[in-house]
């Protein structure tokens, strides 16, 4: 066992003396040591309750004969970090989380790991670490928040952001806004729609690294606690049979995850994270493969913000395993590969059938292709992404004049002062991995546009990215980014931009010769960077490659 490095033989007497100081008994010293990596935090709603989840996990580990050791990682709440400098640090935190776990579990070699994430970058950060360490591992999320209420209508965080735009445009009063902010997020847990946190937790289940239900069981249900205890017990089985992450995270498992991604209409951030995790696992995938799978996979679910159903509704209809079961009717799921609880075939055999409403059937999908599309053209030579399943039909094809901004703050100011009008294509640049730096999410501008009722006539594109709570013709990850001289840096106010989502095209109606002439006079803006962001810029790659660190 790996833990023998710190507890076995005469030379490890000093190490054992330190373990004795922790209260480890002689019998415990002979048992497997299991790490419990917890992202508990007092000010992230998705993580506030993770001490309860960790206690249940540790009870399960003890039940099955192991000795648990818990430590914590950092985590950024994207909702709280939104629309200010803090958002520059969200995507950046993914690499820090992976690095810190690698450090802890190399310096203190234990035998297996239970990961407890819940939000946004924490899930992929932990998955990166699992690939890197490659010792028996399993995940259990803290579970989703239940939906909020606007009177008798369900709502989530996306609607709360949109209500700011409604207030700014005079559609609701300050009193109504204040009432809604007390009802939008009613419980602990990851925000209630198919935003990035729930997207990544669902895909962690789909790819086989968590038990069935981990992606969808609400945080406040007793079933979540039982699942955590079962996860603690299950890690001991994985250890006994030496089943490691890279045994599970094969190319065919990533194919299943990508199919699920397209079927349930996940956040576009999943494209960044799946490519990064696959890279760490040695199974590189690219935007062309993602788009190919997207074209072949029907969208079966339209969850908030794309629709009126929430993660709790998906859970009650059978969750991720029911989705995979329905997709398997088209023979597009790899069922013979292993997961943390048997093969995919064994898992979906126990699942409910699609109900036809929350999870539509293959013969009546929301669309014949998936919820995320990849677009190419002279504005995005290396590609860009859009949450197609959350775009209104009238915006699937759009052409209009560019309104160009060199930061999110400039754009927000223009939106709030009425400078964005019907037909515009809003361009926000210098917000990419290097240009931001940190590739900020743009939920504030997209929500303001939607809240003002302009989502039917205004598109927005950026070399930054979008929250999973974003809806509308919001196109992100434009690559190459502006800071690297991509053509998005050369767009001028009034240039006509053409967007054709069904045909996967995005173009600025400017000749190659004119773009080349503009490039001659282009200089990237100077950045005054300090601390982690300065180091981050030196290593981060393109958004098209998952914003991984280049060696």
Coordinates of C-alpha atoms in Angstrom, one line a residue:
X1 CA 0.0 0.0 0.0
X2 CA 1.1 3.6 -0.7
X3 CA 0.7 4.4 3.0
X4 CA 3.4 1.9 3.9
X5 CA 5.8 4.7 2.9
X6 CA 4.8 6.5 6.1
X7 CA 3.9 3.7 8.5
X8 CA 5.8 0.5 7.7
X9 CA 9.1 -0.8 9.1
X10 CA 11.7 0.4 11.7
X11 CA 12.7 3.4 9.6
X12 CA 9.2 4.8 9.8
X13 CA 9.1 4.9 13.6
X14 CA 9.3 8.7 13.5
X15 CA 6.5 8.9 11.0
X16 CA 4.4 6.6 13.2
X17 CA 5.1 8.7 16.2
X18 CA 3.5 11.7 14.4
X19 CA 0.5 9.5 13.4
X20 CA 0.2 8.4 17.0
X21 CA -0.1 12.1 17.9
X22 CA -3.2 12.1 15.7
X23 CA -4.7 9.4 17.9
X24 CA -4.2 6.6 15.4
X25 CA -4.3 3.2 17.1
X26 CA -2.2 0.1 16.5
X27 CA -5.1 -1.6 14.7
X28 CA -5.8 1.4 12.6
X29 CA -2.1 1.6 11.6
X30 CA -2.6 -1.7 9.8
X31 CA -5.6 -0.6 7.8
X32 CA -5.7 1.3 4.5
X33 CA -5.5 5.1 4.8
X34 CA -8.0 6.9 2.7
X35 CA -7.9 10.6 1.9
X36 CA -11.1 12.6 2.0
X37 CA -10.5 15.7 -0.1
X38 CA -13.2 18.2 0.9
X39 CA -13.9 21.6 -0.6
X40 CA -16.0 22.8 2.3
X41 CA -16.3 26.5 2.7
X42 CA -18.4 28.8 4.9
X43 CA -19.3 31.2 2.1
X44 CA -20.1 29.1 -0.9
X45 CA -23.7 27.9 -0.8
X46 CA -22.8 24.7 -2.7
X47 CA -20.1 23.9 -0.1
X48 CA -21.4 25.1 3.2
X49 CA -22.8 21.7 4.1
X50 CA -19.9 19.6 2.9
X51 CA -18.8 18.9 6.4
X52 CA -22.0 16.8 6.7
X53 CA -21.2 15.0 3.5
X54 CA -17.6 14.4 4.6
X55 CA -18.8 12.9 8.0
X56 CA -21.0 10.5 6.1
X57 CA -18.1 9.5 3.7
X58 CA -15.8 8.9 6.7
X59 CA -18.4 6.8 8.4
X60 CA -18.6 4.7 5.2
X61 CA -14.8 4.3 5.0
X62 CA -14.8 3.1 8.6
X63 CA -17.7 0.8 8.0
X64 CA -15.6 -0.9 5.3
X65 CA -12.4 -1.1 7.3
X66 CA -10.5 2.0 6.3
X67 CA -9.1 5.0 8.2
X68 CA -10.1 8.3 6.8
X69 CA -8.0 11.5 6.7
X70 CA -9.7 14.7 5.6
X71 CA -8.2 17.9 4.2
X72 CA -9.6 20.9 2.4
X73 CA -9.1 22.6 -0.9
X74 CA -9.9 26.1 -2.0
X75 CA -13.0 27.0 -4.1
X76 CA -14.4 30.0 -5.9
X77 CA -18.2 30.6 -6.0
X78 CA -18.7 31.9 -9.6
X79 CA -22.0 33.6 -8.6
X80 CA -20.3 35.7 -5.9
X81 CA -17.2 36.3 -8.0
X82 CA -19.3 37.4 -11.0
X83 CA -18.9 40.8 -12.6
X84 CA -15.8 42.1 -10.7
X85 CA -12.1 41.3 -10.6
X86 CA -12.7 38.1 -8.6
X87 CA -14.0 36.3 -11.7
X88 CA -10.5 36.5 -13.2
X89 CA -9.5 34.0 -10.5
X90 CA -12.2 31.4 -11.1
X91 CA -10.9 29.4 -14.0
X92 CA -7.4 30.0 -12.7
X93 CA -8.3 28.2 -9.5
X94 CA -8.8 24.9 -11.4
X95 CA -5.0 24.4 -11.8
X96 CA -4.3 25.5 -8.2
X97 CA -6.8 23.0 -6.8
X98 CA -5.2 20.2 -8.9
X99 CA -1.7 21.2 -7.8
X100 CA -2.5 21.5 -4.1
X101 CA -4.1 18.0 -4.1
X102 CA -1.1 16.6 -5.9
X103 CA 1.2 18.2 -3.3
X104 CA -0.8 16.9 -0.3
X105 CA -1.1 13.4 -1.5
X106 CA 2.5 13.0 -2.7
X107 CA 3.9 14.5 0.5
X108 CA 1.5 12.3 2.5
X109 CA 1.0 9.2 0.4
X110 CA -2.4 7.5 1.3
X111 CA -4.0 4.5 -0.4
X112 CA -7.1 5.9 -2.0
X113 CA -9.1 9.1 -2.3
X114 CA -12.7 10.3 -2.0
X115 CA -13.2 13.7 -3.6
X116 CA -16.0 16.0 -2.4
X117 CA -16.6 18.9 -4.8
X118 CA -19.7 20.7 -5.8
X119 CA -19.1 23.9 -7.8
X120 CA -17.7 25.0 -11.1
X121 CA -13.9 24.7 -11.2
X122 CA -13.6 22.5 -8.1
X123 CA -15.0 19.5 -9.9
X124 CA -12.6 19.5 -12.9
X125 CA -9.7 20.6 -10.6
X126 CA -10.2 17.5 -8.6
X127 CA -10.6 15.3 -11.7
X128 CA -7.3 16.7 -13.0
X129 CA -5.7 15.6 -9.7
X130 CA -7.3 12.2 -9.8
X131 CA -5.8 11.6 -13.3
X132 CA -2.4 12.9 -12.2
X133 CA -2.2 10.8 -9.0
X134 CA -4.0 7.7 -10.5
X135 CA -4.7 5.9 -7.3
X136 CA -8.2 4.4 -6.5
X137 CA -10.6 7.4 -6.4
X138 CA -14.3 8.2 -6.3
X139 CA -16.3 11.4 -6.3
X140 CA -19.5 12.4 -4.4
X141 CA -20.8 15.9 -4.9
X142 CA -22.7 18.0 -2.4
X143 CA -25.7 17.9 -4.6
X144 CA -27.9 20.6 -6.2
X145 CA -29.9 23.4 -4.5
X146 CA -33.6 23.1 -4.9
X147 CA -35.3 25.6 -7.2
X148 CA -36.3 29.0 -6.0
X149 CA -39.7 30.7 -6.4
X150 CA -41.1 33.7 -8.1
X151 CA -44.6 33.4 -6.8
X152 CA -45.9 30.1 -8.1
X153 CA -43.1 29.8 -10.8
X154 CA -39.8 28.0 -10.2
X155 CA -36.7 30.1 -10.7
X156 CA -33.0 29.9 -10.3
X157 CA -29.9 32.1 -10.1
X158 CA -30.1 32.8 -13.9
X159 CA -33.4 34.5 -13.4
X160 CA -32.1 36.5 -10.5
X161 CA -29.3 37.9 -12.6
X162 CA -31.9 38.7 -15.4
X163 CA -34.1 40.5 -12.9
X164 CA -31.3 43.1 -12.5
X165 CA -31.8 43.9 -16.2
X166 CA -35.6 44.0 -15.7
X167 CA -35.1 46.4 -12.8
X168 CA -32.7 48.6 -14.8
X169 CA -35.2 48.8 -17.7
X170 CA -38.1 49.6 -15.3
X171 CA -39.9 46.3 -15.7
X172 CA -39.9 45.6 -12.0
X173 CA -39.6 47.7 -8.9
X174 CA -36.8 47.8 -6.3
X175 CA -39.2 46.1 -3.8
X176 CA -39.9 43.2 -6.2
X177 CA -36.2 42.8 -6.8
X178 CA -35.6 42.7 -3.0
X179 CA -38.3 40.0 -2.6
X180 CA -36.9 37.8 -5.3
X181 CA -33.3 37.9 -3.9
X182 CA -34.7 36.2 -0.8
X183 CA -36.4 33.4 -2.6
X184 CA -34.1 32.6 -5.6
X185 CA -31.6 30.4 -3.7
X186 CA -33.6 28.7 -1.0
X187 CA -31.2 26.0 0.2
X188 CA -27.5 24.9 0.3
X189 CA -26.2 23.1 -2.8
X190 CA -25.0 23.9 -6.2
X191 CA -27.2 26.4 -8.0
X192 CA -30.4 24.7 -9.2
X193 CA -30.2 24.8 -13.0
X194 CA -28.0 23.1 -15.6
X195 CA -25.2 25.6 -14.8
X196 CA -21.6 24.6 -14.8
X197 CA -21.5 23.0 -11.3
X198 CA -24.4 20.7 -12.0
X199 CA -23.1 20.1 -15.5
X200 CA -19.8 18.9 -14.2
X201 CA -21.3 16.8 -11.4
X202 CA -23.6 15.1 -13.9
X203 CA -20.7 14.5 -16.3
X204 CA -18.6 13.1 -13.5
X205 CA -21.4 10.5 -13.0
X206 CA -21.7 9.9 -16.8
X207 CA -18.0 9.3 -17.2
X208 CA -18.1 6.8 -14.4
X209 CA -16.3 8.4 -11.5
X210 CA -19.2 8.7 -9.1
X211 CA -22.1 6.5 -7.9
X212 CA -25.4 6.8 -9.7
X213 CA -27.4 9.8 -8.4
X214 CA -24.3 11.8 -7.4
X215 CA -25.0 14.4 -10.1
X216 CA -28.7 15.0 -9.3
X217 CA -29.8 14.1 -5.8
X218 CA -30.7 17.4 -4.1
X219 CA -28.3 18.5 -1.4
X220 CA -31.0 18.6 1.3
X221 CA -32.4 15.1 0.9
X222 CA -31.4 12.2 3.2
X223 CA -30.6 10.2 0.0
X224 CA -27.6 12.5 -0.4
X225 CA -26.2 11.5 3.0
X226 CA -26.8 7.9 2.3
X227 CA -25.0 8.2 -1.0
X228 CA -22.0 9.8 0.7
X229 CA -21.8 6.9 3.1
X230 CA -22.1 4.4 0.3
X231 CA -19.3 6.3 -1.5
X232 CA -17.1 5.9 1.5
X233 CA -17.8 2.2 1.5
X234 CA -17.3 1.9 -2.2
X235 CA -13.8 3.4 -2.2
X236 CA -12.6 0.4 -0.2
X237 CA -13.9 -2.0 -2.9
X238 CA -12.0 0.1 -5.6
X239 CA -8.9 -0.1 -3.4
X240 CA -9.2 -3.8 -2.9
X241 CA -9.6 -4.4 -6.7
X242 CA -7.0 -1.7 -7.6
X243 CA -9.4 0.1 -9.9
X244 CA -7.8 3.5 -10.7
X245 CA -9.0 6.7 -12.4
X246 CA -7.1 6.0 -15.7
X247 CA -8.8 2.5 -15.8
X248 CA -12.1 4.4 -16.0
X249 CA -11.2 7.6 -17.8
X250 CA -10.6 6.1 -21.3
X251 CA -11.4 7.7 -24.6
X252 CA -14.6 5.7 -24.8
X253 CA -15.7 7.0 -21.4
X254 CA -15.1 10.6 -22.6
X255 CA -17.3 9.8 -25.6
X256 CA -20.1 8.8 -23.2
X257 CA -19.6 12.0 -21.2
X258 CA -19.7 14.1 -24.4
X259 CA -22.9 12.3 -25.5
X260 CA -24.5 13.1 -22.1
X261 CA -23.3 16.7 -22.3
X262 CA -25.1 17.2 -25.6
X263 CA -28.2 15.3 -24.5
X264 CA -28.8 17.3 -21.3
X265 CA -27.7 20.7 -22.6
X266 CA -24.8 21.4 -20.3
X267 CA -22.9 24.6 -19.8
X268 CA -20.4 25.5 -22.5
X269 CA -17.7 25.5 -19.7
X270 CA -17.9 21.7 -19.9
X271 CA -16.0 22.0 -23.2
X272 CA -13.1 23.7 -21.5
X273 CA -13.1 21.1 -18.7
X274 CA -13.6 17.9 -20.7
X275 CA -10.8 18.8 -23.0
X276 CA -8.5 19.7 -20.1
X277 CA -9.3 16.4 -18.2
X278 CA -8.9 14.3 -21.3
X279 CA -5.5 15.9 -21.9
X280 CA -4.5 15.0 -18.3
X281 CA -5.7 11.5 -18.9
X282 CA -3.8 11.1 -22.1
X283 CA -7.0 10.9 -24.2
X284 CA -6.8 14.2 -26.1
X285 CA -10.1 15.4 -27.6
X286 CA -10.6 18.5 -29.7
X287 CA -13.4 20.8 -30.8
X288 CA -13.9 18.9 -34.0
X289 CA -14.7 15.7 -32.2
X290 CA -17.0 17.5 -29.8
X291 CA -18.9 19.1 -32.7
X292 CA -19.1 15.8 -34.5
X293 CA -20.6 14.1 -31.4
X294 CA -22.9 17.1 -31.0
X295 CA -24.2 16.8 -34.5
X296 CA -25.0 13.1 -33.9
X297 CA -26.6 13.3 -30.4
X298 CA -30.1 14.5 -29.8
X299 CA -30.9 16.9 -27.0
X300 CA -33.3 15.1 -24.7
X301 CA -33.5 17.6 -21.8
X302 CA -34.0 21.4 -21.6
X303 CA -33.2 22.3 -18.1
X304 CA -33.1 25.8 -16.6
X305 CA -31.9 28.2 -18.0
X306 CA -32.9 26.7 -21.4
X307 CA -36.2 25.5 -20.0
X308 CA -38.5 25.5 -17.0
X309 CA -37.4 22.2 -15.4
X310 CA -34.6 21.9 -12.8
X311 CA -32.0 19.4 -11.7
X312 CA -34.4 18.2 -9.0
X313 CA -36.9 17.3 -11.7
X314 CA -34.3 15.4 -13.7
X315 CA -33.4 13.5 -10.5
X316 CA -37.0 12.5 -9.9
X317 CA -37.3 11.2 -13.4
X318 CA -34.2 8.9 -13.1
X319 CA -31.3 11.3 -13.4
X320 CA -28.2 10.7 -15.5
X321 CA -28.6 7.0 -15.8
X322 CA -32.0 7.3 -17.3
X323 CA -30.6 9.7 -19.9
X324 CA -27.8 7.3 -20.8
X325 CA -30.3 4.5 -20.9
X326 CA -32.4 6.4 -23.5
X327 CA -29.3 7.3 -25.5
X328 CA -28.3 3.7 -25.5
X329 CA -31.5 2.9 -27.5
X330 CA -29.6 4.5 -30.4
X331 CA -26.5 2.4 -29.7
X332 CA -24.3 5.5 -29.1
X333 CA -23.3 4.7 -25.5
X334 CA -20.2 2.5 -24.7
X335 CA -21.8 0.1 -22.3
X336 CA -19.1 -2.4 -21.8
X337 CA -16.6 -0.1 -20.0
X338 CA -16.2 0.1 -16.3
X339 CA -17.3 2.7 -13.8
X340 CA -16.8 2.9 -10.0
X341 CA -19.9 0.6 -9.7
X342 CA -19.6 -2.0 -12.4
X343 CA -20.1 -1.5 -16.1
X344 CA -22.2 1.1 -17.8
X345 CA -24.5 -1.6 -18.9
X346 CA -25.0 -2.8 -15.3
X347 CA -25.8 0.8 -14.2
X348 CA -28.3 1.7 -16.8
X349 CA -30.1 -1.7 -16.5
X350 CA -31.3 -0.4 -13.1
X351 CA -32.4 3.0 -14.4
X352 CA -35.9 4.3 -15.1
X353 CA -37.1 4.7 -18.6
X354 CA -37.3 8.2 -20.0
X355 CA -40.5 9.9 -18.9
X356 CA -41.0 11.7 -22.3
X357 CA -41.2 15.1 -20.7
X358 CA -38.2 16.0 -18.5
X359 CA -36.2 13.3 -20.4
X360 CA -37.6 13.1 -23.9
X361 CA -37.4 10.0 -26.0
X362 CA -35.3 9.5 -29.1
X363 CA -38.3 9.8 -31.3
X364 CA -39.3 13.2 -29.8
X365 CA -36.2 15.1 -28.9
X366 CA -36.0 18.8 -28.3
X367 CA -33.6 18.8 -31.3
X368 CA -31.9 16.2 -33.4
X369 CA -28.5 17.5 -32.5
X370 CA -26.9 18.4 -29.2
X371 CA -27.2 21.3 -26.8
X372 CA -23.8 22.7 -27.5
X373 CA -22.5 23.7 -31.0
X374 CA -19.0 24.6 -32.2
X375 CA -18.7 27.4 -34.7
X376 CA -15.9 28.3 -37.1
X377 CA -15.1 31.1 -39.4
X378 CA -12.8 34.1 -39.9
X379 CA -13.7 35.3 -36.4
X380 CA -12.9 32.0 -34.8
X381 CA -10.3 30.1 -36.9
X382 CA -9.8 27.7 -34.0
X383 CA -13.4 27.6 -33.0
X384 CA -15.9 29.0 -30.5
X385 CA -18.9 27.5 -28.6
X386 CA -22.5 28.3 -28.0
X387 CA -25.1 26.7 -25.8
X388 CA -27.4 26.1 -28.8
X389 CA -30.1 24.5 -26.7
X390 CA -30.6 27.8 -24.8
X391 CA -30.8 30.0 -28.0
X392 CA -34.2 31.2 -29.2
X393 CA -35.2 30.0 -32.7
X394 CA -35.2 33.5 -34.1
X395 CA -31.5 33.9 -33.1
X396 CA -30.2 30.7 -34.6
X397 CA -29.2 32.8 -37.6
X398 CA -28.4 36.5 -37.1
X399 CA -26.5 39.3 -38.8
X400 CA -25.9 42.7 -37.4
X401 CA -23.5 45.5 -36.7
X402 CA -20.7 45.0 -34.1
X403 CA -20.6 47.0 -30.9
X404 CA -17.1 46.4 -29.7
X405 CA -15.8 46.6 -26.1
X406 CA -12.4 45.9 -24.7
X407 CA -13.7 44.7 -21.3
X408 CA -16.8 43.4 -19.6
X409 CA -17.0 46.6 -17.5
X410 CA -17.2 48.8 -20.7
X411 CA -20.0 46.6 -22.1
X412 CA -22.1 46.6 -18.9
X413 CA -21.9 50.4 -18.8
X414 CA -23.1 50.6 -22.4
X415 CA -26.0 48.1 -21.7
X416 CA -27.1 50.0 -18.6
X417 CA -27.1 53.3 -20.5
X418 CA -29.2 52.1 -23.4
X419 CA -26.5 52.0 -26.0
X420 CA -27.2 48.4 -27.1
X421 CA -30.2 48.2 -29.4
X422 CA -32.1 45.5 -31.3
X423 CA -30.0 43.9 -34.1
X424 CA -26.6 44.5 -32.5
X425 CA -23.8 42.0 -32.1
X426 CA -22.0 42.8 -28.9
X427 CA -18.3 41.9 -29.0
X428 CA -16.4 41.7 -25.7
X429 CA -12.7 41.0 -26.2
X430 CA -9.4 40.9 -24.2
X431 CA -11.2 38.6 -21.7
X432 CA -9.6 35.3 -22.9
X433 CA -7.3 33.1 -20.9
X434 CA -4.3 35.4 -21.5
X435 CA -6.1 38.6 -22.2
X436 CA -8.4 38.8 -19.2
X437 CA -6.5 37.1 -17.8
X438 CA -8.5 34.2 -16.5
X439 CA -11.3 34.1 -19.1
X440 CA -14.1 35.7 -17.1
X441 CA -17.7 34.5 -17.3
X442 CA -20.1 37.1 -18.8
X443 CA -23.3 36.3 -17.0
X444 CA -23.9 39.9 -16.0
X445 CA -24.1 41.3 -19.6
X446 CA -26.0 38.4 -21.0
X447 CA -28.5 38.5 -18.1
X448 CA -28.9 42.3 -18.5
X449 CA -29.6 41.8 -22.2
X450 CA -32.1 39.0 -21.5
X451 CA -33.7 40.9 -18.6
X452 CA -34.3 43.9 -20.9
X453 CA -36.0 41.6 -23.5
X454 CA -33.2 42.0 -26.0
X455 CA -32.3 38.3 -26.1
X456 CA -34.6 37.9 -29.2
X457 CA -32.6 40.4 -31.2
X458 CA -29.1 40.8 -29.8
X459 CA -26.2 38.4 -30.0
X460 CA -23.0 38.5 -27.8
X461 CA -19.7 37.0 -28.5
X462 CA -16.4 37.0 -26.6
X463 CA -13.0 35.4 -26.2
X464 CA -14.0 35.0 -22.6
X465 CA -16.7 32.5 -21.5
X466 CA -20.2 32.3 -20.2
X467 CA -21.8 31.0 -17.0
X468 CA -23.9 27.9 -17.4
X469 CA -26.7 30.2 -16.3
X470 CA -26.4 32.2 -19.5
X471 CA -29.0 31.8 -22.2
X472 CA -29.4 33.4 -25.6
X473 CA -27.1 33.8 -28.6
X474 CA -24.1 34.0 -26.4
X475 CA -21.0 32.7 -28.1
X476 CA -17.8 32.2 -26.1
X477 CA -14.3 30.8 -26.2
X478 CA -13.5 32.7 -29.5
X479 CA -10.1 31.4 -30.5
X480 CA -7.5 32.6 -31.2
X481 CA -8.2 35.2 -28.5
X482 CA -7.7 39.0 -29.0
X483 CA -4.6 39.1 -26.8
X484 CA -2.9 36.6 -29.2
X485 CA -3.8 38.6 -32.3
X486 CA -7.0 36.7 -33.2
X487 CA -9.3 38.4 -35.7
X488 CA -11.7 39.3 -32.8
X489 CA -9.0 41.9 -31.9
X490 CA -9.4 43.6 -35.4
X491 CA -13.2 44.0 -35.4
X492 CA -14.5 47.6 -35.5
X493 CA -17.8 49.2 -34.5
X494 CA -20.2 48.8 -37.3
X495 CA -18.6 45.8 -39.0
X496 CA -21.3 43.3 -40.0
X497 CA -21.0 40.0 -38.1
X498 CA -22.9 36.9 -39.4
X499 CA -23.8 34.1 -37.1
X500 CA -25.2 30.8 -38.5
X501 CA -25.5 28.3 -35.6
X502 CA -27.2 25.5 -37.6
X503 CA -24.4 25.6 -40.2
X504 CA -21.7 26.2 -37.5
X505 CA -20.4 29.4 -39.0
X506 CA -19.3 32.8 -37.7
X507 CA -17.9 35.5 -39.9
X508 CA -17.1 39.2 -39.8
X509 CA -17.9 40.7 -43.3
X510 CA -14.5 42.2 -43.8
X511 CA -12.1 41.1 -46.5
X512 CA -8.9 39.2 -45.7
X513 CA -7.0 42.1 -47.2
X514 CA -8.6 44.6 -44.9
X515 CA -8.1 42.3 -41.8
X516 CA -4.4 42.0 -42.8
X517 CA -4.1 45.8 -43.1
X518 CA -5.7 46.3 -39.7
X519 CA -3.3 43.7 -38.2
X520 CA -0.3 45.8 -39.2
X521 CA -1.4 48.5 -36.8
X522 CA -2.6 46.2 -34.0
X523 CA -0.9 46.2 -30.6
X524 CA -2.2 44.3 -27.6
X525 CA -3.1 46.4 -24.6
X526 CA -0.4 46.5 -21.8
X527 CA -1.3 44.6 -18.7
X528 CA -0.1 45.4 -15.2
X529 CA -0.2 42.0 -13.6
X530 CA 1.0 40.8 -10.2
X531 CA 0.9 37.6 -8.2
X532 CA -0.8 34.5 -9.5
X533 CA -2.4 36.1 -12.5
X534 CA 1.1 37.1 -13.8
X535 CA 2.3 33.5 -13.5
X536 CA -1.0 32.2 -15.0
X537 CA -0.6 34.2 -18.2
X538 CA 2.9 32.8 -18.7
X539 CA 1.6 29.2 -18.8
X540 CA -2.1 29.1 -19.9
X541 CA -3.0 27.8 -23.4
X542 CA -5.9 28.7 -25.7
X543 CA -9.5 28.2 -24.7
X544 CA -9.8 25.9 -27.7
X545 CA -7.3 23.6 -25.9
X546 CA -9.1 23.7 -22.6
X547 CA -7.0 26.5 -21.1
X548 CA -4.5 23.9 -19.9
X549 CA -1.0 24.9 -18.9
X550 CA 1.6 24.5 -21.6
X551 CA 4.8 22.9 -20.5

